[in-house]
PDB file of C-alpha atoms in Angstrom:
ATOM      1  CA  MET A  28    -106.756  35.617 -27.124  1.00 46.00           C
ATOM      2  CA  THR A  29    -106.102  38.148 -24.136  1.00 45.00           C
ATOM      3  CA  ALA A  30    -104.867  41.699 -24.675  1.00 45.00           C
ATOM      4  CA  THR A  31    -102.263  42.955 -22.442  1.00 44.00           C
ATOM      5  CA  LYS A  32    -101.563  46.709 -21.600  1.00 48.00           C
ATOM      6  CA  ASP A  33     -98.173  48.204 -21.310  1.00 49.00           C
ATOM      7  CA  PRO A  34     -97.250  50.028 -18.115  1.00 46.00           C
ATOM      8  CA  PRO A  35     -97.917  53.740 -18.061  1.00 49.00           C
ATOM      9  CA  GLN A  36     -95.159  55.725 -19.497  1.00 50.00           C
ATOM     10  CA  GLY A  37     -92.498  56.343 -16.637  1.00 47.00           C
ATOM     11  CA  ALA A  38     -93.764  53.502 -14.618  1.00 51.00           C
ATOM     12  CA  HIS A  39     -91.403  50.476 -13.752  1.00 60.00           C
ATOM     13  CA  ALA A  40     -92.363  47.342 -12.184  1.00 70.00           C
ATOM     14  CA  PRO A  41     -90.212  46.848  -8.922  1.00 79.00           C
ATOM     15  CA  ASP A  42     -86.932  44.500  -9.786  1.00 86.00           C
ATOM     16  CA  LEU A  43     -87.458  41.741  -7.009  1.00 93.00           C
ATOM     17  CA  GLU A  44     -84.805  39.488  -8.376  1.00 95.00           C
ATOM     18  CA  VAL A  45     -82.047  38.105  -6.322  1.00 98.00           C
ATOM     19  CA  ARG A  46     -78.434  38.636  -7.488  1.00 98.00           C
ATOM     20  CA  HIS A  47     -75.830  36.034  -6.631  1.00 98.00           C
ATOM     21  CA  ARG A  48     -72.364  37.729  -6.211  1.00 98.00           C
ATOM     22  CA  HIS A  49     -68.763  37.677  -4.809  1.00 98.00           C
ATOM     23  CA  ILE A  50     -66.599  40.048  -3.121  1.00 98.00           C
ATOM     24  CA  SER A  51     -63.122  39.668  -2.049  1.00 98.00           C
ATOM     25  CA  ILE A  52     -62.593  40.668   1.680  1.00 96.00           C
ATOM     26  CA  ASP A  53     -58.822  40.651   2.679  1.00 91.00           C
ATOM     27  CA  GLY A  54     -58.277  38.268  -0.132  1.00 94.00           C
ATOM     28  CA  VAL A  55     -61.115  35.941   1.055  1.00 97.00           C
ATOM     29  CA  ARG A  56     -63.767  35.342  -1.577  1.00 98.00           C
ATOM     30  CA  ILE A  57     -67.260  35.701  -0.144  1.00 98.00           C
ATOM     31  CA  PHE A  58     -70.309  34.621  -1.977  1.00 98.00           C
ATOM     32  CA  TYR A  59     -73.422  36.561  -1.134  1.00 98.00           C
ATOM     33  CA  ARG A  60     -77.106  37.063  -2.361  1.00 98.00           C
ATOM     34  CA  GLU A  61     -78.559  40.644  -2.795  1.00 98.00           C
ATOM     35  CA  ALA A  62     -81.989  41.993  -3.694  1.00 98.00           C
ATOM     36  CA  GLY A  63     -83.541  45.497  -3.801  1.00 98.00           C
ATOM     37  CA  PRO A  64     -82.433  48.880  -4.858  1.00 97.00           C
ATOM     38  CA  ALA A  65     -79.004  49.966  -4.061  1.00 96.00           C
ATOM     39  CA  ASP A  66     -80.438  53.277  -2.167  1.00 96.00           C
ATOM     40  CA  ALA A  67     -82.966  51.522  -0.200  1.00 97.00           C
ATOM     41  CA  PRO A  68     -82.673  50.849   3.778  1.00 98.00           C
ATOM     42  CA  VAL A  69     -80.604  47.816   4.286  1.00 98.00           C
ATOM     43  CA  VAL A  70     -81.582  44.439   5.921  1.00 98.00           C
ATOM     44  CA  LEU A  71     -78.327  42.258   6.725  1.00 98.00           C
ATOM     45  CA  LEU A  72     -78.969  38.673   6.897  1.00 98.00           C
ATOM     46  CA  PRO A  73     -76.264  36.392   8.755  1.00 98.00           C
ATOM     47  CA  HIS A  74     -77.419  32.867   8.406  1.00 98.00           C
ATOM     48  CA  GLY A  75     -77.529  29.958  10.764  1.00 96.00           C
ATOM     49  CA  TYR A  76     -76.168  26.546  11.105  1.00 97.00           C
ATOM     50  CA  PRO A  77     -76.015  24.338   9.118  1.00 96.00           C
ATOM     51  CA  SER A  78     -77.244  26.398   6.169  1.00 95.00           C
ATOM     52  CA  SER A  79     -75.840  29.345   4.193  1.00 98.00           C
ATOM     53  CA  SER A  80     -77.398  32.475   2.460  1.00 98.00           C
ATOM     54  CA  PHE A  81     -79.807  29.988   0.827  1.00 98.00           C
ATOM     55  CA  GLN A  82     -82.000  29.902   3.772  1.00 98.00           C
ATOM     56  CA  PHE A  83     -82.945  33.675   2.850  1.00 98.00           C
ATOM     57  CA  ARG A  84     -83.725  32.856  -0.902  1.00 98.00           C
ATOM     58  CA  ASN A  85     -87.468  33.270  -0.554  1.00 98.00           C
ATOM     59  CA  PHE A  86     -87.355  35.965   2.091  1.00 98.00           C
ATOM     60  CA  MET A  87     -85.337  38.243   0.004  1.00 98.00           C
ATOM     61  CA  PRO A  88     -87.493  38.854  -3.038  1.00 98.00           C
ATOM     62  CA  ALA A  89     -90.612  39.309  -0.878  1.00 98.00           C
ATOM     63  CA  LEU A  90     -89.142  42.413   0.576  1.00 98.00           C
ATOM     64  CA  ALA A  91     -86.983  43.585  -2.388  1.00 98.00           C
ATOM     65  CA  ASP A  92     -89.549  46.235  -3.474  1.00 97.00           C
ATOM     66  CA  ARG A  93     -88.728  48.510  -0.692  1.00 97.00           C
ATOM     67  CA  TRP A  94     -85.604  47.238   0.954  1.00 98.00           C
ATOM     68  CA  ARG A  95     -81.987  46.154   0.056  1.00 98.00           C
ATOM     69  CA  LEU A  96     -81.210  42.477   1.397  1.00 98.00           C
ATOM     70  CA  LEU A  97     -77.756  41.375   1.762  1.00 98.00           C
ATOM     71  CA  ALA A  98     -76.998  37.730   2.759  1.00 98.00           C
ATOM     72  CA  PRO A  99     -73.336  36.513   2.942  1.00 98.00           C
ATOM     73  CA  ASP A 100     -72.152  32.984   3.231  1.00 98.00           C
ATOM     74  CA  TYR A 101     -69.505  32.787   5.949  1.00 98.00           C
ATOM     75  CA  PRO A 102     -65.991  31.366   5.102  1.00 98.00           C
ATOM     76  CA  GLY A 103     -66.382  27.491   5.609  1.00 98.00           C
ATOM     77  CA  PHE A 104     -70.060  27.602   4.409  1.00 98.00           C
ATOM     78  CA  GLY A 105     -71.904  27.843   1.357  1.00 98.00           C
ATOM     79  CA  TYR A 106     -70.073  28.977  -1.594  1.00 98.00           C
ATOM     80  CA  SER A 107     -67.545  31.192   0.168  1.00 98.00           C
ATOM     81  CA  ASP A 108     -64.078  30.149   0.441  1.00 98.00           C
ATOM     82  CA  THR A 109     -62.498  28.172   3.266  1.00 98.00           C
ATOM     83  CA  PRO A 110     -59.223  29.938   4.008  1.00 97.00           C
ATOM     84  CA  ALA A 111     -56.379  28.718   6.125  1.00 96.00           C
ATOM     85  CA  GLY A 112     -55.681  31.002   8.924  1.00 94.00           C
ATOM     86  CA  PHE A 113     -59.385  32.614   9.454  1.00 97.00           C
ATOM     87  CA  ALA A 114     -60.650  32.682  12.805  1.00 97.00           C
ATOM     88  CA  TYR A 115     -63.591  30.036  12.557  1.00 98.00           C
ATOM     89  CA  ASN A 116     -65.383  31.423  15.787  1.00 97.00           C
ATOM     90  CA  PHE A 117     -68.233  33.963  16.401  1.00 97.00           C
ATOM     91  CA  ASP A 118     -65.658  36.679  16.869  1.00 97.00           C
ATOM     92  CA  GLY A 119     -64.203  35.939  13.450  1.00 97.00           C
ATOM     93  CA  TYR A 120     -67.615  35.643  11.674  1.00 98.00           C
ATOM     94  CA  ALA A 121     -68.867  39.239  13.478  1.00 98.00           C
ATOM     95  CA  ASP A 122     -65.795  40.784  12.305  1.00 98.00           C
ATOM     96  CA  LEU A 123     -66.147  39.486   8.711  1.00 97.00           C
ATOM     97  CA  LEU A 124     -69.666  40.679   8.749  1.00 98.00           C
ATOM     98  CA  ASP A 125     -68.465  44.029   9.847  1.00 98.00           C
ATOM     99  CA  ARG A 126     -66.120  44.130   6.953  1.00 98.00           C
ATOM    100  CA  PHE A 127     -68.600  42.753   4.570  1.00 98.00           C
ATOM    101  CA  ALA A 128     -71.094  45.764   5.365  1.00 98.00           C
ATOM    102  CA  LYS A 129     -68.142  48.450   5.133  1.00 97.00           C
ATOM    103  CA  ALA A 130     -66.977  46.718   1.841  1.00 98.00           C
ATOM    104  CA  LEU A 131     -70.344  47.435   0.413  1.00 97.00           C
ATOM    105  CA  GLY A 132     -70.543  51.019   1.888  1.00 97.00           C
ATOM    106  CA  ILE A 133     -73.501  50.021   4.225  1.00 97.00           C
ATOM    107  CA  GLU A 134     -73.499  52.609   7.198  1.00 95.00           C
ATOM    108  CA  ARG A 135     -76.816  51.495   8.666  1.00 98.00           C
ATOM    109  CA  TYR A 136     -79.073  48.481   8.615  1.00 98.00           C
ATOM    110  CA  ALA A 137     -81.732  46.231  10.136  1.00 98.00           C
ATOM    111  CA  LEU A 138     -80.424  42.825  11.367  1.00 98.00           C
ATOM    112  CA  TYR A 139     -82.185  39.558  11.004  1.00 98.00           C
ATOM    113  CA  LEU A 140     -81.087  37.204  13.926  1.00 98.00           C
ATOM    114  CA  HIS A 141     -81.404  33.563  13.576  1.00 98.00           C
ATOM    115  CA  ASP A 142     -79.399  30.712  15.072  1.00 98.00           C
ATOM    116  CA  TYR A 143     -75.793  31.189  14.981  1.00 97.00           C
ATOM    117  CA  GLY A 144     -76.554  34.517  13.094  1.00 97.00           C
ATOM    118  CA  SER A 145     -78.000  35.801  16.518  1.00 98.00           C
ATOM    119  CA  GLN A 146     -74.662  35.373  18.110  1.00 97.00           C
ATOM    120  CA  ILE A 147     -72.821  37.023  15.078  1.00 98.00           C
ATOM    121  CA  GLY A 148     -75.181  39.765  14.483  1.00 98.00           C
ATOM    122  CA  LEU A 149     -75.605  40.760  18.303  1.00 98.00           C
ATOM    123  CA  ARG A 150     -71.641  41.004  18.518  1.00 98.00           C
ATOM    124  CA  LEU A 151     -71.644  43.387  15.493  1.00 98.00           C
ATOM    125  CA  ALA A 152     -74.351  45.295  17.270  1.00 98.00           C
ATOM    126  CA  ILE A 153     -72.433  45.626  20.402  1.00 98.00           C
ATOM    127  CA  LYS A 154     -69.521  46.758  18.281  1.00 97.00           C
ATOM    128  CA  ALA A 155     -71.511  49.516  16.362  1.00 96.00           C
ATOM    129  CA  PRO A 156     -74.581  50.031  18.063  1.00 98.00           C
ATOM    130  CA  GLU A 157     -75.222  53.481  16.184  1.00 97.00           C
ATOM    131  CA  ARG A 158     -75.535  51.398  12.898  1.00 98.00           C
ATOM    132  CA  VAL A 159     -78.454  49.045  14.075  1.00 98.00           C
ATOM    133  CA  ALA A 160     -81.706  50.409  12.937  1.00 98.00           C
ATOM    134  CA  ALA A 161     -83.906  47.433  14.202  1.00 98.00           C
ATOM    135  CA  LEU A 162     -83.752  43.797  15.009  1.00 98.00           C
ATOM    136  CA  ILE A 163     -85.800  40.855  13.698  1.00 98.00           C
ATOM    137  CA  ILE A 164     -85.288  38.060  16.040  1.00 98.00           C
ATOM    138  CA  GLN A 165     -86.256  34.606  14.818  1.00 98.00           C
ATOM    139  CA  ASN A 166     -85.163  31.522  16.704  1.00 98.00           C
ATOM    140  CA  GLY A 167     -82.022  32.818  18.244  1.00 97.00           C
ATOM    141  CA  ASP A 168     -81.129  32.079  21.802  1.00 95.00           C
ATOM    142  CA  ILE A 169     -79.260  34.420  24.282  1.00 98.00           C
ATOM    143  CA  TYR A 170     -80.906  33.377  27.672  1.00 98.00           C
ATOM    144  CA  GLU A 171     -79.134  30.548  29.180  1.00 97.00           C
ATOM    145  CA  ASP A 172     -81.987  29.560  31.634  1.00 97.00           C
ATOM    146  CA  GLU A 173     -84.145  29.171  28.592  1.00 98.00           C
ATOM    147  CA  LEU A 174     -82.017  26.660  26.615  1.00 97.00           C
ATOM    148  CA  GLY A 175     -84.184  23.600  25.369  1.00 97.00           C
ATOM    149  CA  PRO A 176     -83.552  19.876  25.917  1.00 96.00           C
ATOM    150  CA  LYS A 177     -81.679  19.429  22.625  1.00 94.00           C
ATOM    151  CA  TYR A 178     -78.777  21.327  24.544  1.00 95.00           C
ATOM    152  CA  GLY A 179     -78.269  18.035  26.465  1.00 93.00           C
ATOM    153  CA  THR A 180     -75.559  16.502  24.169  1.00 91.00           C
ATOM    154  CA  LEU A 181     -73.543  19.715  24.106  1.00 94.00           C
ATOM    155  CA  LYS A 182     -73.825  20.013  27.846  1.00 94.00           C
ATOM    156  CA  ALA A 183     -72.513  16.624  28.372  1.00 92.00           C
ATOM    157  CA  TYR A 184     -69.578  17.354  26.098  1.00 95.00           C
ATOM    158  CA  TRP A 185     -68.724  20.664  27.668  1.00 95.00           C
ATOM    159  CA  ALA A 186     -68.781  18.943  31.050  1.00 95.00           C
ATOM    160  CA  ASN A 187     -66.657  16.053  30.071  1.00 95.00           C
ATOM    161  CA  PRO A 188     -65.036  16.692  26.577  1.00 95.00           C
ATOM    162  CA  THR A 189     -63.809  13.163  25.929  1.00 95.00           C
ATOM    163  CA  PRO A 190     -62.788  11.763  22.580  1.00 95.00           C
ATOM    164  CA  GLU A 191     -66.142   9.552  22.528  1.00 94.00           C
ATOM    165  CA  ALA A 192     -68.186  12.682  23.233  1.00 93.00           C
ATOM    166  CA  ARG A 193     -66.809  14.754  20.675  1.00 95.00           C
ATOM    167  CA  GLU A 194     -67.405  11.968  18.246  1.00 94.00           C
ATOM    168  CA  LYS A 195     -71.213  12.480  18.867  1.00 93.00           C
ATOM    169  CA  LEU A 196     -70.807  16.031  17.621  1.00 95.00           C
ATOM    170  CA  TYR A 197     -68.854  14.889  14.616  1.00 96.00           C
ATOM    171  CA  GLU A 198     -71.623  12.422  13.613  1.00 95.00           C
ATOM    172  CA  ALA A 199     -74.157  15.033  13.954  1.00 95.00           C
ATOM    173  CA  VAL A 200     -72.383  16.771  11.020  1.00 97.00           C
ATOM    174  CA  SER A 201     -73.621  14.712   8.348  1.00 97.00           C
ATOM    175  CA  GLU A 202     -76.355  14.508   5.665  1.00 97.00           C
ATOM    176  CA  GLU A 203     -78.718  12.794   8.219  1.00 97.00           C
ATOM    177  CA  GLY A 204     -77.670  14.938  10.946  1.00 97.00           C
ATOM    178  CA  PHE A 205     -78.595  18.206   8.691  1.00 97.00           C
ATOM    179  CA  ARG A 206     -81.892  16.633   8.030  1.00 98.00           C
ATOM    180  CA  ASP A 207     -82.769  16.244  11.576  1.00 96.00           C
ATOM    181  CA  GLU A 208     -82.045  19.968  12.140  1.00 96.00           C
ATOM    182  CA  PHE A 209     -84.573  21.113   9.460  1.00 97.00           C
ATOM    183  CA  VAL A 210     -87.257  18.345  10.122  1.00 97.00           C
ATOM    184  CA  GLY A 211     -86.557  16.363  13.030  1.00 96.00           C
ATOM    185  CA  GLU A 212     -88.761  18.262  15.321  1.00 95.00           C
ATOM    186  CA  ILE A 213     -91.494  19.777  13.490  1.00 97.00           C
ATOM    187  CA  ASP A 214     -95.063  18.339  13.091  1.00 97.00           C
ATOM    188  CA  GLU A 215     -95.366  15.809  10.308  1.00 96.00           C
ATOM    189  CA  ARG A 216     -97.950  17.922   8.472  1.00 96.00           C
ATOM    190  CA  LEU A 217     -95.246  20.744   8.258  1.00 98.00           C
ATOM    191  CA  VAL A 218     -92.457  18.529   7.061  1.00 98.00           C
ATOM    192  CA  GLU A 219     -93.643  18.429   3.423  1.00 97.00           C
ATOM    193  CA  ARG A 220     -93.328  22.348   3.257  1.00 97.00           C
ATOM    194  CA  VAL A 221     -89.585  21.871   3.728  1.00 98.00           C
ATOM    195  CA  PRO A 222     -87.508  21.171   0.638  1.00 97.00           C
ATOM    196  CA  PRO A 223     -84.795  18.470   0.946  1.00 97.00           C
ATOM    197  CA  ASP A 224     -82.541  21.049  -0.970  1.00 96.00           C
ATOM    198  CA  LEU A 225     -81.452  22.129   2.276  1.00 97.00           C
ATOM    199  CA  TRP A 226     -79.641  19.240   3.384  1.00 97.00           C
ATOM    200  CA  LYS A 227     -79.221  17.582  -0.020  1.00 97.00           C
ATOM    201  CA  LEU A 228     -77.385  20.441  -1.640  1.00 94.00           C
ATOM    202  CA  SER A 229     -75.634  21.752   1.328  1.00 93.00           C
ATOM    203  CA  TRP A 230     -74.045  18.284   2.556  1.00 97.00           C
ATOM    204  CA  PRO A 231     -71.888  17.825  -0.788  1.00 97.00           C
ATOM    205  CA  LEU A 232     -70.256  21.204   0.107  1.00 97.00           C
ATOM    206  CA  VAL A 233     -69.065  20.035   3.644  1.00 98.00           C
ATOM    207  CA  THR A 234     -65.314  18.969   3.085  1.00 98.00           C
ATOM    208  CA  GLU A 235     -63.544  17.300   6.040  1.00 97.00           C
ATOM    209  CA  GLU A 236     -61.970  20.668   6.713  1.00 98.00           C
ATOM    210  CA  ARG A 237     -65.468  22.410   6.901  1.00 98.00           C
ATOM    211  CA  ARG A 238     -66.910  19.485   9.029  1.00 98.00           C
ATOM    212  CA  GLU A 239     -64.104  20.234  11.639  1.00 97.00           C
ATOM    213  CA  ILE A 240     -65.047  23.836  11.487  1.00 98.00           C
ATOM    214  CA  MET A 241     -68.505  23.004  12.189  1.00 98.00           C
ATOM    215  CA  VAL A 242     -67.619  20.820  15.141  1.00 97.00           C
ATOM    216  CA  GLY A 243     -65.402  23.503  16.342  1.00 97.00           C
ATOM    217  CA  LEU A 244     -68.369  25.890  16.444  1.00 97.00           C
ATOM    218  CA  MET A 245     -70.295  23.674  18.516  1.00 96.00           C
ATOM    219  CA  GLU A 246     -67.553  23.498  21.071  1.00 96.00           C
ATOM    220  CA  GLY A 247     -67.219  27.195  21.036  1.00 95.00           C
ATOM    221  CA  LEU A 248     -71.004  27.599  21.977  1.00 95.00           C
ATOM    222  CA  LYS A 249     -69.645  26.741  25.557  1.00 95.00           C
ATOM    223  CA  GLU A 250     -67.632  30.045  25.443  1.00 95.00           C
ATOM    224  CA  ASN A 251     -70.313  31.790  23.932  1.00 95.00           C
ATOM    225  CA  LEU A 252     -72.601  31.520  26.955  1.00 96.00           C
ATOM    226  CA  GLY A 253     -70.489  34.170  28.465  1.00 96.00           C
ATOM    227  CA  TRP A 254     -71.643  36.527  25.759  1.00 98.00           C
ATOM    228  CA  PHE A 255     -75.266  36.064  26.788  1.00 98.00           C
ATOM    229  CA  PRO A 256     -75.147  38.836  29.559  1.00 98.00           C
ATOM    230  CA  ARG A 257     -73.580  41.019  27.078  1.00 98.00           C
ATOM    231  CA  TYR A 258     -76.130  40.687  24.503  1.00 98.00           C
ATOM    232  CA  GLN A 259     -78.765  41.174  27.258  1.00 98.00           C
ATOM    233  CA  ALA A 260     -77.137  44.453  28.418  1.00 98.00           C
ATOM    234  CA  TYR A 261     -76.995  45.664  24.833  1.00 98.00           C
ATOM    235  CA  LEU A 262     -80.630  45.220  24.404  1.00 98.00           C
ATOM    236  CA  ARG A 263     -81.306  47.018  27.867  1.00 98.00           C
ATOM    237  CA  GLU A 264     -79.008  49.962  26.993  1.00 98.00           C
ATOM    238  CA  HIS A 265     -79.868  50.653  23.365  1.00 98.00           C
ATOM    239  CA  HIS A 266     -83.427  49.443  22.947  1.00 97.00           C
ATOM    240  CA  PRO A 267     -83.475  48.723  19.264  1.00 98.00           C
ATOM    241  CA  PRO A 268     -86.796  48.428  17.705  1.00 98.00           C
ATOM    242  CA  ALA A 269     -87.345  44.774  17.706  1.00 98.00           C
ATOM    243  CA  LEU A 270     -89.960  42.150  16.014  1.00 98.00           C
ATOM    244  CA  ILE A 271     -89.697  38.761  17.593  1.00 98.00           C
ATOM    245  CA  VAL A 272     -91.036  35.766  15.362  1.00 98.00           C
ATOM    246  CA  TRP A 273     -90.589  32.436  16.670  1.00 98.00           C
ATOM    247  CA  GLY A 274     -91.324  28.751  15.738  1.00 98.00           C
ATOM    248  CA  PRO A 275     -91.774  27.054  19.316  1.00 98.00           C
ATOM    249  CA  GLN A 276     -91.360  23.559  17.909  1.00 98.00           C
ATOM    250  CA  ASP A 277     -87.634  23.859  18.514  1.00 98.00           C
ATOM    251  CA  GLY A 278     -85.659  21.612  20.868  1.00 96.00           C
ATOM    252  CA  PHE A 279     -82.923  24.164  21.007  1.00 96.00           C
ATOM    253  CA  MET A 280     -85.020  27.236  21.375  1.00 97.00           C
ATOM    254  CA  PRO A 281     -88.533  26.483  22.612  1.00 98.00           C
ATOM    255  CA  GLU A 282     -91.210  29.288  23.558  1.00 98.00           C
ATOM    256  CA  GLY A 283     -89.582  30.475  26.646  1.00 98.00           C
ATOM    257  CA  ALA A 284     -86.408  31.236  24.845  1.00 98.00           C
ATOM    258  CA  ALA A 285     -88.629  33.848  22.676  1.00 98.00           C
ATOM    259  CA  ARG A 286     -90.645  35.234  25.659  1.00 98.00           C
ATOM    260  CA  ALA A 287     -87.142  35.839  27.554  1.00 98.00           C
ATOM    261  CA  TYR A 288     -86.396  38.545  25.299  1.00 98.00           C
ATOM    262  CA  LEU A 289     -89.255  40.629  26.716  1.00 98.00           C
ATOM    263  CA  ARG A 290     -87.204  40.821  30.049  1.00 98.00           C
ATOM    264  CA  ASP A 291     -84.833  43.118  28.126  1.00 98.00           C
ATOM    265  CA  LEU A 292     -86.791  44.457  25.438  1.00 98.00           C
ATOM    266  CA  PRO A 293     -90.490  44.738  26.900  1.00 98.00           C
ATOM    267  CA  ASP A 294     -91.666  46.975  24.029  1.00 97.00           C
ATOM    268  CA  ALA A 295     -90.760  44.266  21.491  1.00 98.00           C
ATOM    269  CA  GLU A 296     -93.652  42.612  19.416  1.00 98.00           C
ATOM    270  CA  LEU A 297     -93.571  38.888  19.933  1.00 98.00           C
ATOM    271  CA  HIS A 298     -95.504  36.483  17.606  1.00 98.00           C
ATOM    272  CA  LEU A 299     -95.365  32.782  18.236  1.00 98.00           C
ATOM    273  CA  LEU A 300     -95.824  30.872  15.018  1.00 98.00           C
ATOM    274  CA  ASP A 301     -97.046  27.381  14.124  1.00 97.00           C
ATOM    275  CA  GLY A 302     -93.620  26.253  13.279  1.00 98.00           C
ATOM    276  CA  GLY A 303     -90.165  25.305  14.384  1.00 98.00           C
ATOM    277  CA  HIS A 304     -86.670  26.548  14.094  1.00 98.00           C
ATOM    278  CA  TRP A 305     -86.663  26.916  10.249  1.00 98.00           C
ATOM    279  CA  ALA A 306     -90.006  29.055  10.033  1.00 98.00           C
ATOM    280  CA  LEU A 307     -88.980  30.605   6.928  1.00 98.00           C
ATOM    281  CA  GLU A 308     -89.669  27.395   5.360  1.00 98.00           C
ATOM    282  CA  THR A 309     -92.809  26.769   6.798  1.00 98.00           C
ATOM    283  CA  ASN A 310     -94.226  30.252   7.837  1.00 98.00           C
ATOM    284  CA  LEU A 311     -92.741  32.364   5.153  1.00 98.00           C
ATOM    285  CA  ALA A 312     -95.946  34.592   4.296  1.00 98.00           C
ATOM    286  CA  GLU A 313     -96.626  35.179   7.974  1.00 98.00           C
ATOM    287  CA  ILE A 314     -93.181  36.369   8.512  1.00 98.00           C
ATOM    288  CA  VAL A 315     -92.954  38.576   5.416  1.00 98.00           C
ATOM    289  CA  ALA A 316     -96.074  40.200   6.351  1.00 98.00           C
ATOM    290  CA  LEU A 317     -94.895  41.001   9.854  1.00 98.00           C
ATOM    291  CA  ALA A 318     -91.414  42.114   8.611  1.00 98.00           C
ATOM    292  CA  ARG A 319     -92.871  44.306   6.023  1.00 98.00           C
ATOM    293  CA  ASP A 320     -95.339  46.108   8.587  1.00 98.00           C
ATOM    294  CA  PHE A 321     -92.325  46.406  11.154  1.00 98.00           C
ATOM    295  CA  LEU A 322     -89.804  47.414   8.637  1.00 98.00           C
ATOM    296  CA  GLY A 323     -92.226  50.023   7.082  1.00 98.00           C
ATOM    297  CA  ARG A 324     -92.843  51.541  10.774  1.00 97.00           C
ATOM    298  CA  VAL A 325     -89.032  51.776  11.427  1.00 97.00           C
ATOM    299  CA  TYR A 326     -88.183  53.028   8.189  1.00 94.00           C
ATOM    300  CA  ALA A 327     -91.300  55.459   7.799  1.00 86.00           C
TER     301      ALA A 327
END
């Protein structure tokens, strides 16, 4: 029988548990995950397509001893409401993220920018640059000349938006389409690290209304290209401390899309990982170690 010792009097183990909560913002019920002390520096985690705050489920407790991490589900995704009349576009989601932070009393934060979350987070940063302490950038594209080959289907639709071309976008919003997003491009040896829960659990939450919202966001990416110069100008003007962690096995955002950030953030740290778009699934330990070091210096 092994004896155990009680912790020293007054000592407390850090609370690393993730809380699963809801908040009402202008009558819209928003689900979010939270971890870490209420008075700790904040890391705000806007999610990407086709996931939800679920994508940060492992990252959050790994940093919860020193930081407060907040990850909401957007309206129309995950466990949040899908209200009629909401602006289901990048402006609407950026505004929602802003109101979410204000509702929780968050005045300053680091932003984790990934996939659609990079478009939403950077619009928030442009709106309130004084609130941004730092950026962690992980497979979030803002350089049109470095878009990968998987943009081909979208570009074809933008050039000729026929009903037949739109049907291809619609077909991609499916369980098989979700699976391809998560494991369709990475090396076979990495596939077993990616849990099927990512598509098996998220697909049943996709109603016909939500499916149309997702297709609409794909259509909206064309207009979003016009924001790329604005994102770049924000980086040049404000020089936020930045950590770039990137999985180059990514048909939408290959290695060049990561290196392009150095044009506007020449002092940023760039780390190329042995992974793809969903590197938090395949390279979690590496990203956690890099983020802990980086945030520790930002919030020193």
